[in-house]
Each structure stands twice: as C-alpha cells, then as structure tokens.
Amino acid sequence: MDKTPQTEPRQSWTFSNSINSEIRRAADTGIYDIRGGGAKRRVPHFDDLLFLGASMSRYPLEGYREKCETAVTLGTRFAKKPIELKIPITIAGMSFGSLSANAKEALGRGATMAGTSTTTGDGGMTEEERGHSEKLVYQYLPSRYGMNPDDLRRADAIEIVVGQGAKPGGGGMLLGQKITERVAGMRDLPVGIDQRSACRHPDWTGPDDLEIKILELREITNWEKPIYIKVGGARPYYDTALAVKAGADVVVLDGMQGGTAATQDVFIEHVGQPTLACIRPAVLALQDLGMHREVQLVVSGGIRSGADVAKALALGADAVSIGSAALIAIGDNDPKWEAEYQALGSTAGAYDDWHEGRDPAGITTQDPELMKRLDPMAAGRKLRNYLNVMTLECQTIARACGHNHVHNLEPEDLCALTLEAAAMAQVPLSGTNWYPGKPGF
Amino acid sequence: MTTTLDLTATDLRAVNTTLQAAARAQANEDYEIINPRGAHAMACGLDGPLAVTIKGSTGYYCAGMNKEATVTVEGSAGPGVAENMMSGTVTIEGDASQYAGATGHGGLLNIKGNASSRCGISMKGIDIVVHGNIGHMSAFMAQKGNLVVLGDAGDALGDSLYEARLFVRGSVKSLGADCIEKEMRPEHLKILAKLLDEAGADAKPEEFKRYGSARKLYNFNIDHADEY
C-alpha cells in the first residue's frame, strides 16, 4: 500500500539535539554545566589571517641560514630585574590543585629547557614548580590562596590577575573532589569542600587602588620584579590603558579561547571577545599612551602553532602565552586513553571535566595513581620539543617576510580571509587594500 | 635605643629598605617613623623581629605582609592595613579603613578604634581584635582565624564564611549568606579570653556571641542556590 507523502522530520537549528540534551541535563540535575578548557564554539581566529611573504617588494631572508632572533625582554619599564626569555612564548598560569604536581613539574622542565618562563596559579607556589622553573611568574589572584611574602620574593615576576579570558568578571568554584589534603593545606581550606574564589580582589577596588597596591608589592620585593597585569579580553583598549596607568610593566591579555580549570560552560562560551579581536585595540591603547614596546604586551587564548605566534606578534604583541596547548603537548586528551575517556562519557579530544579529578592522562587530577601516569621528565621533553617547533615555525615565517627578528613582524605582513577577521585585526581583506572601518574609505 | 626615620627627610623606599634590612638581621631593634603624612605601603614586607612605631596616620597597606615584626600606628590607618599578614603584631591606636587584615594568615591585628567595611575579608588564620565597630561585608569568605569585635557589626557579617570564628559583643546589623550564630562553648571562651588579654581589651568573653559557618555552601547543592 502506498504511504501518504509526509514532510521529512527536520531538526530545529535553534533546538538542536545538543541543545535539547543540555536542557534535559539541566532539568535533571538542577545545576549548570561546569567544565574546564576554553571556548569550543568557532570564533574568528588567527586561521583567518594569512602572511603575504616576500617576493619583489620585500626581500626574504634565507631560511634556516640567515639569523632571525627570537629573544624577548619583559618588564623593562620599572623593574630592576626584567625577565629575559630566549623565545617569545611563555607558559600561562595554571594552578597546582587544578593540575597535578607532576604536570606542574613537566611544565617547569619543558619551559626551562626551551628558555622561557612558567606561571603559578590559584593555590600558590609548589617546590616542584619553583625547583624546575628557571623563570617563574607568581600569580597574585583575588583568592590569594597560598599567597605569602616568601614566595613573592622567590618569584621572578608577579602577575596580578584581574581577569581571565575564559571568564572575564567571573570568580571560580573548584568542586571539592580535587581539594585533597595537600591542596587544602596550601589554600587554608577544609579537605573536600568546594573552593570558591571571589571575582575581584579583596583589598582594592579599581585602578587607582591598584596603583597603590603595586607600590606595596614593589616595596616588598625591592622594586626588582616586573609586575604583570592580566586582563580578560573584554574591553581591551580601556583595560590596557588603565593597566598602564596603574603601573604595569607588562600587560597580559587573555582572549575568550583562553582556558580555565573549571567554570560554567555558559560563561566560557558567552562572555568575552575572541583573542583576534582584542590585540589591535590593546596595541592602540599602548600606542596612544606612547607605551608600545615600553610596556610589553603578552597575548594568550587559543595559541597553537608558530603561525599563531607570528600573527600575534605581527599584530603588535611582544610575546604570547600558552596554556591549553601546553597541556596537550604533555599528554592531555591523548587518544591512547580513549577507552578510559569513553568510560567517563567523553572522548579523546573532548574531555573537559577537569574538576572531577579523574583525568586519565594524570594531568588535571590529584589522584596519586592517575598522577603516576605522567612522567614529568618525558612530558617536559615533549613540551620543550613543542616550544622549539613553534619557535622554528615563527622564525620561518618571519624570515619569509624579510625580518631578522620575530618582533619586526608587522600588520603589513598580513591579509585577512574574511571580512570579520579584516575588521577585527585591522588588516586588509585578501586581494584588497581595505578593511572595514579603515579611515579614508 | 630607638632610631628615628623622618619621612620629610627620607623617602619611602629608603625607610622601607632600612626597616626591611633591620628585620632580616633579626636584631630586634626599635624604630620610629615621624611625619608619616599618610604615606602608603609604610613598613610593609618586614620579615623578622623588629619594633616600629609610626607617629601619625598612614595611607594604604601599612605593615602589609608583616612577619614577626611589631608595628604600632599612633594614629589611624588607611585601607588594607596588615593585608596578608603572616605573623607578628600590628596595632592601630585610631581607626582603620576598609579591608583591614585582608587575607591575613597569622599574627594579631589590634585595632583600638573602629574598622570600616570588609574587615578581615578572606582572612586565612589571622586574629583581628577591633575595640570599636566594624563595617559591612566584614569577614566575607573568611577561611581561618578569629575576628573579635567589641562594638557592633554592619551588614552581611561573615558572608560565605568558611571556618573563621567571629565574636561580636554588640549588635549585628545582618548576617551574610551561610553565617549563623553558634553556641559559645568553653573552648571558645578560652580562645576569646586569650585574645582579649593580648589586645588589652576591656571586655569579658561571656559578653560576646559567636558566629560561624552553617556549612551549607561547602559543597554545591542546588537547593541552596539562592544563597550564592
């Protein structure tokens, strides 16, 4: 018997299966989704830019033969002891507690071998981290967990965290599963309870106060350490300008693809601006104040390759910082643990329930048995290799554009593949000499 | 013998350098600072036994991150006095502005006058005695230590409190989320008596009420979402 013709079932774009699944999950559990990592949605990114390379109008350097320098000095404005790095790639702040001690050690080992710095995180400084990081930046966070003057003086630089790309304006809540005895002891908390972190610093309330706070930190550390101020990518022009006004030696600008240990998915995906959109306004603020290159700009949030590094530098950054990519380099989401990821309801490449402390890779956990899976020496070598590869890639591109230092990369070396990227990065749309908003058009 | 440092003749960096070096030398010396004129970051980062008397009022962050030293302000103190203090004693003869003793890990902060808002915010083990009143949001997210108030407390006392103990003799305008009045047991009277004695406070432990965490926010529970 012939069937009556019917309209084919059609999924709603607005109410897709994944959206519906999240609605059902919220209805069942009564709690928003908490996860780690950065934004997973596609936003305009460095992939939407291309380098032009040299032909007639520019003269390239000989690949791998003619020198292309990569060294960068951070903190030249006020500090007696600026940070000298061999490469313009640093390791972003990630806490002990969120990460295992072995993971922190691996980051220290790898960064030191590559000639760059690592950064502490919420929860203070561990001996493993200080001992294996030749250059260590001490984060000064709203929670002040583990903050003490001894570690402040043992650090090579101080990073005042005002905002984070994954959650500008947001505090934190690390669920109790990872608050082990050691983590709790460092943070002055009872074992196993949720660690709540305030969204703003407890003892200052704006850039005028921050200026005085910085004076105190400098007085305590004999004006030796560079003071970084980290802001989330939200209002980069004004935040950068106010950070400079407050006395920053270095501004760290973290775009929305930047990661976090654990926060609400709705925050990660819906608050902040893409990294690509944040760099030029921040550089413009520095230029307007006559401080570009005097106050260094470190950009983070979704940096993955030497091309990303080169593009960030070309847009005006002095260095970049990597977090998620460094974790992947040392073994995060490695397919060799696929069966275990699936047992946790996830898959390699998508595992983000870091707050649960059951990371099969032994990185985002405090479980002693899981931690053993990460060999800090082998993982450190992987990070060293990855950092070296990124640096070589960045140098290769810089040479192709005719530059003998990666800092000589400039916006004129770039074009954009999309109108959005052209507007955000303020570089011409490919095949034109125009970008949206360009004066004179 | 007391060494005098005059802030009209010596700049802040030189004053702090002198004090910090003396503290590190473990020399147990006495210093006085005259003409402080509300300067910020005075006598901060002291890391050893040393007695410093400041003859007047101070600006922000006086005695910040103090360790072992005894600092006395013969006047009032600006915001953030004794912030993140680790040990030692800081005494304010007058009033203290907001966030006094913020994030302090240890030692005694003794405020003879009143303290403003956010007194003891995020305290992590410090003992704070305020002879007068304290302002709103005091002991917000306080983790460890004791806050003793001989006068009254403002709004939202102890909001989102962890394990710090709050003792108030006067009235409390309102309690913050998850903060409740708790039974005053003998061990609390003992702690309080010791602190009152150390601070030279004219009060009896029995006159105080104790406040602490209801511990409902310790692990996320959707039934308490309106408390967040």
JSON list of N, CA and C in Angstrom, two decimals, chain A residues 325-382:
[
{"chain": "A", "resi": 325, "resn": "ALA", "atom": "N", "xyz": [47.40, 24.49, 24.99]},
{"chain": "A", "resi": 325, "resn": "ALA", "atom": "CA", "xyz": [48.31, 23.83, 24.06]},
{"chain": "A", "resi": 325, "resn": "ALA", "atom": "C", "xyz": [49.44, 23.13, 24.80]},
{"chain": "A", "resi": 326, "resn": "ALA", "atom": "N", "xyz": [49.90, 23.75, 25.89]},
{"chain": "A", "resi": 326, "resn": "ALA", "atom": "CA", "xyz": [50.98, 23.13, 26.67]},
{"chain": "A", "resi": 326, "resn": "ALA", "atom": "C", "xyz": [50.48, 21.83, 27.32]},
{"chain": "A", "resi": 327, "resn": "LEU", "atom": "N", "xyz": [49.23, 21.85, 27.77]},
{"chain": "A", "resi": 327, "resn": "LEU", "atom": "CA", "xyz": [48.68, 20.63, 28.37]},
{"chain": "A", "resi": 327, "resn": "LEU", "atom": "C", "xyz": [48.55, 19.52, 27.33]},
{"chain": "A", "resi": 328, "resn": "ILE", "atom": "N", "xyz": [48.12, 19.89, 26.14]},
{"chain": "A", "resi": 328, "resn": "ILE", "atom": "CA", "xyz": [48.02, 18.88, 25.07]},
{"chain": "A", "resi": 328, "resn": "ILE", "atom": "C", "xyz": [49.41, 18.33, 24.74]},
{"chain": "A", "resi": 329, "resn": "ALA", "atom": "N", "xyz": [50.39, 19.22, 24.73]},
{"chain": "A", "resi": 329, "resn": "ALA", "atom": "CA", "xyz": [51.76, 18.78, 24.41]},
{"chain": "A", "resi": 329, "resn": "ALA", "atom": "C", "xyz": [52.27, 17.76, 25.42]},
{"chain": "A", "resi": 330, "resn": "ILE", "atom": "N", "xyz": [51.90, 17.91, 26.68]},
{"chain": "A", "resi": 330, "resn": "ILE", "atom": "CA", "xyz": [52.41, 16.95, 27.66]},
{"chain": "A", "resi": 330, "resn": "ILE", "atom": "C", "xyz": [51.48, 15.74, 27.83]},
{"chain": "A", "resi": 331, "resn": "GLY", "atom": "N", "xyz": [50.40, 15.68, 27.05]},
{"chain": "A", "resi": 331, "resn": "GLY", "atom": "CA", "xyz": [49.61, 14.45, 27.05]},
{"chain": "A", "resi": 331, "resn": "GLY", "atom": "C", "xyz": [48.13, 14.58, 27.34]},
{"chain": "A", "resi": 332, "resn": "ASP", "atom": "N", "xyz": [47.63, 15.79, 27.47]},
{"chain": "A", "resi": 332, "resn": "ASP", "atom": "CA", "xyz": [46.21, 15.96, 27.75]},
{"chain": "A", "resi": 332, "resn": "ASP", "atom": "C", "xyz": [45.38, 15.49, 26.56]},
{"chain": "A", "resi": 333, "resn": "ASN", "atom": "N", "xyz": [44.32, 14.75, 26.84]},
{"chain": "A", "resi": 333, "resn": "ASN", "atom": "CA", "xyz": [43.39, 14.26, 25.80]},
{"chain": "A", "resi": 333, "resn": "ASN", "atom": "C", "xyz": [44.08, 13.36, 24.77]},
{"chain": "A", "resi": 334, "resn": "ASP", "atom": "N", "xyz": [45.11, 12.67, 25.19]},
{"chain": "A", "resi": 334, "resn": "ASP", "atom": "CA", "xyz": [45.83, 11.77, 24.29]},
{"chain": "A", "resi": 334, "resn": "ASP", "atom": "C", "xyz": [44.93, 10.57, 23.91]},
{"chain": "A", "resi": 335, "resn": "PRO", "atom": "N", "xyz": [44.82, 10.25, 22.62]},
{"chain": "A", "resi": 335, "resn": "PRO", "atom": "CA", "xyz": [43.96, 9.13, 22.20]},
{"chain": "A", "resi": 335, "resn": "PRO", "atom": "C", "xyz": [44.35, 7.79, 22.82]},
{"chain": "A", "resi": 336, "resn": "LYS", "atom": "N", "xyz": [45.56, 7.68, 23.36]},
{"chain": "A", "resi": 336, "resn": "LYS", "atom": "CA", "xyz": [45.92, 6.39, 23.95]},
{"chain": "A", "resi": 336, "resn": "LYS", "atom": "C", "xyz": [45.06, 6.06, 25.18]},
{"chain": "A", "resi": 337, "resn": "TRP", "atom": "N", "xyz": [44.38, 7.05, 25.73]},
{"chain": "A", "resi": 337, "resn": "TRP", "atom": "CA", "xyz": [43.49, 6.80, 26.87]},
{"chain": "A", "resi": 337, "resn": "TRP", "atom": "C", "xyz": [42.02, 6.77, 26.44]},
{"chain": "A", "resi": 338, "resn": "GLU", "atom": "N", "xyz": [41.79, 6.52, 25.14]},
{"chain": "A", "resi": 338, "resn": "GLU", "atom": "CA", "xyz": [40.43, 6.64, 24.60]},
{"chain": "A", "resi": 338, "resn": "GLU", "atom": "C", "xyz": [39.40, 5.80, 25.37]},
{"chain": "A", "resi": 339, "resn": "ALA", "atom": "N", "xyz": [39.78, 4.57, 25.67]},
{"chain": "A", "resi": 339, "resn": "ALA", "atom": "CA", "xyz": [38.80, 3.71, 26.36]},
{"chain": "A", "resi": 339, "resn": "ALA", "atom": "C", "xyz": [38.39, 4.32, 27.69]},
{"chain": "A", "resi": 340, "resn": "GLU", "atom": "N", "xyz": [39.36, 4.91, 28.36]},
{"chain": "A", "resi": 340, "resn": "GLU", "atom": "CA", "xyz": [39.03, 5.49, 29.67]},
{"chain": "A", "resi": 340, "resn": "GLU", "atom": "C", "xyz": [38.23, 6.79, 29.53]},
{"chain": "A", "resi": 341, "resn": "TYR", "atom": "N", "xyz": [38.55, 7.55, 28.49]},
{"chain": "A", "resi": 341, "resn": "TYR", "atom": "CA", "xyz": [37.73, 8.75, 28.25]},
{"chain": "A", "resi": 341, "resn": "TYR", "atom": "C", "xyz": [36.28, 8.35, 27.99]},
{"chain": "A", "resi": 342, "resn": "GLN", "atom": "N", "xyz": [36.12, 7.28, 27.20]},
{"chain": "A", "resi": 342, "resn": "GLN", "atom": "CA", "xyz": [34.75, 6.85, 26.89]},
{"chain": "A", "resi": 342, "resn": "GLN", "atom": "C", "xyz": [34.04, 6.36, 28.15]},
{"chain": "A", "resi": 343, "resn": "ALA", "atom": "N", "xyz": [34.79, 5.71, 29.01]},
{"chain": "A", "resi": 343, "resn": "ALA", "atom": "CA", "xyz": [34.18, 5.23, 30.26]},
{"chain": "A", "resi": 343, "resn": "ALA", "atom": "C", "xyz": [33.69, 6.40, 31.12]},
{"chain": "A", "resi": 344, "resn": "LEU", "atom": "N", "xyz": [34.32, 7.58, 30.91]},
{"chain": "A", "resi": 344, "resn": "LEU", "atom": "CA", "xyz": [33.89, 8.78, 31.64]},
{"chain": "A", "resi": 344, "resn": "LEU", "atom": "C", "xyz": [32.82, 9.55, 30.89]},
{"chain": "A", "resi": 345, "resn": "GLY", "atom": "N", "xyz": [32.35, 8.96, 29.77]},
{"chain": "A", "resi": 345, "resn": "GLY", "atom": "CA", "xyz": [31.29, 9.61, 29.00]},
{"chain": "A", "resi": 345, "resn": "GLY", "atom": "C", "xyz": [31.81, 10.66, 28.04]},
{"chain": "A", "resi": 346, "resn": "SER", "atom": "N", "xyz": [33.10, 10.59, 27.71]},
{"chain": "A", "resi": 346, "resn": "SER", "atom": "CA", "xyz": [33.67, 11.59, 26.82]},
{"chain": "A", "resi": 346, "resn": "SER", "atom": "C", "xyz": [34.48, 10.87, 25.73]},
{"chain": "A", "resi": 347, "resn": "THR", "atom": "N", "xyz": [35.36, 11.60, 25.10]},
{"chain": "A", "resi": 347, "resn": "THR", "atom": "CA", "xyz": [36.23, 11.00, 24.10]},
{"chain": "A", "resi": 347, "resn": "THR", "atom": "C", "xyz": [37.51, 11.82, 24.04]},
{"chain": "A", "resi": 348, "resn": "ALA", "atom": "N", "xyz": [38.58, 11.19, 23.59]},
{"chain": "A", "resi": 348, "resn": "ALA", "atom": "CA", "xyz": [39.85, 11.91, 23.50]},
{"chain": "A", "resi": 348, "resn": "ALA", "atom": "C", "xyz": [39.67, 13.12, 22.59]},
{"chain": "A", "resi": 349, "resn": "GLY", "atom": "N", "xyz": [40.10, 14.26, 23.06]},
{"chain": "A", "resi": 349, "resn": "GLY", "atom": "CA", "xyz": [39.93, 15.49, 22.29]},
{"chain": "A", "resi": 349, "resn": "GLY", "atom": "C", "xyz": [38.79, 16.34, 22.78]},
{"chain": "A", "resi": 350, "resn": "ALA", "atom": "N", "xyz": [37.90, 15.73, 23.57]},
{"chain": "A", "resi": 350, "resn": "ALA", "atom": "CA", "xyz": [36.75, 16.49, 24.07]},
{"chain": "A", "resi": 350, "resn": "ALA", "atom": "C", "xyz": [36.64, 16.44, 25.58]},
{"chain": "A", "resi": 351, "resn": "TYR", "atom": "N", "xyz": [37.53, 15.70, 26.24]},
{"chain": "A", "resi": 351, "resn": "TYR", "atom": "CA", "xyz": [37.43, 15.55, 27.69]},
{"chain": "A", "resi": 351, "resn": "TYR", "atom": "C", "xyz": [37.70, 16.90, 28.39]},
{"chain": "A", "resi": 352, "resn": "ASP", "atom": "N", "xyz": [36.73, 17.35, 29.15]},
{"chain": "A", "resi": 352, "resn": "ASP", "atom": "CA", "xyz": [36.89, 18.67, 29.79]},
{"chain": "A", "resi": 352, "resn": "ASP", "atom": "C", "xyz": [36.36, 18.69, 31.23]},
{"chain": "A", "resi": 353, "resn": "ASP", "atom": "N", "xyz": [36.04, 17.53, 31.79]},
{"chain": "A", "resi": 353, "resn": "ASP", "atom": "CA", "xyz": [35.53, 17.53, 33.17]},
{"chain": "A", "resi": 353, "resn": "ASP", "atom": "C", "xyz": [36.69, 17.48, 34.15]},
{"chain": "A", "resi": 354, "resn": "TRP", "atom": "N", "xyz": [37.52, 18.50, 34.05]},
{"chain": "A", "resi": 354, "resn": "TRP", "atom": "CA", "xyz": [38.75, 18.51, 34.83]},
{"chain": "A", "resi": 354, "resn": "TRP", "atom": "C", "xyz": [38.48, 18.63, 36.33]},
{"chain": "A", "resi": 355, "resn": "HIS", "atom": "N", "xyz": [37.36, 19.27, 36.68]},
{"chain": "A", "resi": 355, "resn": "HIS", "atom": "CA", "xyz": [37.04, 19.47, 38.09]},
{"chain": "A", "resi": 355, "resn": "HIS", "atom": "C", "xyz": [36.75, 18.17, 38.82]},
{"chain": "A", "resi": 356, "resn": "GLU", "atom": "N", "xyz": [36.43, 17.10, 38.06]},
{"chain": "A", "resi": 356, "resn": "GLU", "atom": "CA", "xyz": [36.10, 15.83, 38.70]},
{"chain": "A", "resi": 356, "resn": "GLU", "atom": "C", "xyz": [37.35, 15.10, 39.20]},
{"chain": "A", "resi": 357, "resn": "GLY", "atom": "N", "xyz": [38.49, 15.52, 38.70]},
{"chain": "A", "resi": 357, "resn": "GLY", "atom": "CA", "xyz": [39.75, 14.95, 39.20]},
{"chain": "A", "resi": 357, "resn": "GLY", "atom": "C", "xyz": [40.02, 13.53, 38.73]},
{"chain": "A", "resi": 358, "resn": "ARG", "atom": "N", "xyz": [39.37, 13.10, 37.65]},
{"chain": "A", "resi": 358, "resn": "ARG", "atom": "CA", "xyz": [39.55, 11.71, 37.19]},
{"chain": "A", "resi": 358, "resn": "ARG", "atom": "C", "xyz": [40.27, 11.64, 35.84]},
{"chain": "A", "resi": 359, "resn": "ASP", "atom": "N", "xyz": [41.07, 12.63, 35.54]},
{"chain": "A", "resi": 359, "resn": "ASP", "atom": "CA", "xyz": [41.74, 12.73, 34.25]},
{"chain": "A", "resi": 359, "resn": "ASP", "atom": "C", "xyz": [42.63, 11.51, 33.98]},
{"chain": "A", "resi": 360, "resn": "PRO", "atom": "N", "xyz": [42.31, 10.70, 32.98]},
{"chain": "A", "resi": 360, "resn": "PRO", "atom": "CA", "xyz": [43.11, 9.50, 32.70]},
{"chain": "A", "resi": 360, "resn": "PRO", "atom": "C", "xyz": [44.56, 9.83, 32.36]},
{"chain": "A", "resi": 361, "resn": "ALA", "atom": "N", "xyz": [44.82, 11.02, 31.87]},
{"chain": "A", "resi": 361, "resn": "ALA", "atom": "CA", "xyz": [46.19, 11.38, 31.48]},
{"chain": "A", "resi": 361, "resn": "ALA", "atom": "C", "xyz": [47.04, 11.80, 32.69]},
{"chain": "A", "resi": 362, "resn": "GLY", "atom": "N", "xyz": [46.42, 11.89, 33.86]},
{"chain": "A", "resi": 362, "resn": "GLY", "atom": "CA", "xyz": [47.17, 12.23, 35.07]},
{"chain": "A", "resi": 362, "resn": "GLY", "atom": "C", "xyz": [47.58, 13.68, 35.16]},
{"chain": "A", "resi": 363, "resn": "ILE", "atom": "N", "xyz": [46.93, 14.54, 34.41]},
{"chain": "A", "resi": 363, "resn": "ILE", "atom": "CA", "xyz": [47.34, 15.96, 34.36]},
{"chain": "A", "resi": 363, "resn": "ILE", "atom": "C", "xyz": [46.44, 16.83, 35.22]},
{"chain": "A", "resi": 364, "resn": "THR", "atom": "N", "xyz": [45.14, 16.78, 34.98]},
{"chain": "A", "resi": 364, "resn": "THR", "atom": "CA", "xyz": [44.21, 17.63, 35.75]},
{"chain": "A", "resi": 364, "resn": "THR", "atom": "C", "xyz": [43.59, 16.82, 36.88]},
{"chain": "A", "resi": 365, "resn": "THR", "atom": "N", "xyz": [44.43, 16.28, 37.73]},
{"chain": "A", "resi": 365, "resn": "THR", "atom": "CA", "xyz": [43.95, 15.41, 38.79]},
{"chain": "A", "resi": 365, "resn": "THR", "atom": "C", "xyz": [44.85, 15.52, 40.00]},
{"chain": "A", "resi": 366, "resn": "GLN", "atom": "N", "xyz": [44.32, 15.12, 41.15]},
{"chain": "A", "resi": 366, "resn": "GLN", "atom": "CA", "xyz": [45.14, 14.98, 42.35]},
{"chain": "A", "resi": 366, "resn": "GLN", "atom": "C", "xyz": [45.15, 13.53, 42.82]},
{"chain": "A", "resi": 367, "resn": "ASP", "atom": "N", "xyz": [44.60, 12.62, 42.00]},
{"chain": "A", "resi": 367, "resn": "ASP", "atom": "CA", "xyz": [44.59, 11.21, 42.33]},
{"chain": "A", "resi": 367, "resn": "ASP", "atom": "C", "xyz": [46.01, 10.65, 42.18]},
{"chain": "A", "resi": 368, "resn": "PRO", "atom": "N", "xyz": [46.60, 10.12, 43.27]},
{"chain": "A", "resi": 368, "resn": "PRO", "atom": "CA", "xyz": [48.01, 9.69, 43.20]},
{"chain": "A", "resi": 368, "resn": "PRO", "atom": "C", "xyz": [48.26, 8.62, 42.14]},
{"chain": "A", "resi": 369, "resn": "GLU", "atom": "N", "xyz": [47.32, 7.71, 41.96]},
{"chain": "A", "resi": 369, "resn": "GLU", "atom": "CA", "xyz": [47.52, 6.65, 40.97]},
{"chain": "A", "resi": 369, "resn": "GLU", "atom": "C", "xyz": [47.48, 7.21, 39.55]},
{"chain": "A", "resi": 370, "resn": "LEU", "atom": "N", "xyz": [46.55, 8.12, 39.29]},
{"chain": "A", "resi": 370, "resn": "LEU", "atom": "CA", "xyz": [46.48, 8.72, 37.96]},
{"chain": "A", "resi": 370, "resn": "LEU", "atom": "C", "xyz": [47.70, 9.63, 37.70]},
{"chain": "A", "resi": 371, "resn": "MET", "atom": "N", "xyz": [48.11, 10.34, 38.75]},
{"chain": "A", "resi": 371, "resn": "MET", "atom": "CA", "xyz": [49.27, 11.23, 38.60]},
{"chain": "A", "resi": 371, "resn": "MET", "atom": "C", "xyz": [50.51, 10.48, 38.13]},
{"chain": "A", "resi": 372, "resn": "LYS", "atom": "N", "xyz": [50.65, 9.23, 38.60]},
{"chain": "A", "resi": 372, "resn": "LYS", "atom": "CA", "xyz": [51.84, 8.44, 38.25]},
{"chain": "A", "resi": 372, "resn": "LYS", "atom": "C", "xyz": [51.96, 8.21, 36.74]},
{"chain": "A", "resi": 373, "resn": "ARG", "atom": "N", "xyz": [50.83, 8.33, 36.04]},
{"chain": "A", "resi": 373, "resn": "ARG", "atom": "CA", "xyz": [50.86, 8.08, 34.59]},
{"chain": "A", "resi": 373, "resn": "ARG", "atom": "C", "xyz": [51.65, 9.14, 33.83]},
{"chain": "A", "resi": 374, "resn": "LEU", "atom": "N", "xyz": [51.84, 10.28, 34.45]},
{"chain": "A", "resi": 374, "resn": "LEU", "atom": "CA", "xyz": [52.57, 11.35, 33.76]},
{"chain": "A", "resi": 374, "resn": "LEU", "atom": "C", "xyz": [54.01, 11.38, 34.26]},
{"chain": "A", "resi": 375, "resn": "ASP", "atom": "N", "xyz": [54.93, 11.02, 33.38]},
{"chain": "A", "resi": 375, "resn": "ASP", "atom": "CA", "xyz": [56.35, 11.11, 33.71]},
{"chain": "A", "resi": 375, "resn": "ASP", "atom": "C", "xyz": [56.79, 12.55, 33.47]},
{"chain": "A", "resi": 376, "resn": "PRO", "atom": "N", "xyz": [57.13, 13.28, 34.51]},
{"chain": "A", "resi": 376, "resn": "PRO", "atom": "CA", "xyz": [57.42, 14.71, 34.32]},
{"chain": "A", "resi": 376, "resn": "PRO", "atom": "C", "xyz": [58.63, 14.97, 33.44]},
{"chain": "A", "resi": 377, "resn": "MET", "atom": "N", "xyz": [59.59, 14.03, 33.43]},
{"chain": "A", "resi": 377, "resn": "MET", "atom": "CA", "xyz": [60.77, 14.24, 32.60]},
{"chain": "A", "resi": 377, "resn": "MET", "atom": "C", "xyz": [60.43, 14.06, 31.12]},
{"chain": "A", "resi": 378, "resn": "ALA", "atom": "N", "xyz": [59.74, 12.96, 30.81]},
{"chain": "A", "resi": 378, "resn": "ALA", "atom": "CA", "xyz": [59.35, 12.72, 29.42]},
{"chain": "A", "resi": 378, "resn": "ALA", "atom": "C", "xyz": [58.38, 13.80, 28.94]},
{"chain": "A", "resi": 379, "resn": "ALA", "atom": "N", "xyz": [57.43, 14.16, 29.81]},
{"chain": "A", "resi": 379, "resn": "ALA", "atom": "CA", "xyz": [56.46, 15.19, 29.42]},
{"chain": "A", "resi": 379, "resn": "ALA", "atom": "C", "xyz": [57.16, 16.54, 29.24]},
{"chain": "A", "resi": 380, "resn": "GLY", "atom": "N", "xyz": [58.15, 16.81, 30.08]},
{"chain": "A", "resi": 380, "resn": "GLY", "atom": "CA", "xyz": [58.91, 18.05, 29.94]},
{"chain": "A", "resi": 380, "resn": "GLY", "atom": "C", "xyz": [59.63, 18.11, 28.60]},
{"chain": "A", "resi": 381, "resn": "ARG", "atom": "N", "xyz": [60.18, 16.96, 28.18]},
{"chain": "A", "resi": 381, "resn": "ARG", "atom": "CA", "xyz": [60.86, 16.95, 26.87]},
{"chain": "A", "resi": 381, "resn": "ARG", "atom": "C", "xyz": [59.87, 17.20, 25.74]},
{"chain": "A", "resi": 382, "resn": "LYS", "atom": "N", "xyz": [58.67, 16.66, 25.87]},
{"chain": "A", "resi": 382, "resn": "LYS", "atom": "CA", "xyz": [57.65, 16.91, 24.84]},
{"chain": "A", "resi": 382, "resn": "LYS", "atom": "C", "xyz": [57.33, 18.40, 24.74]}
]
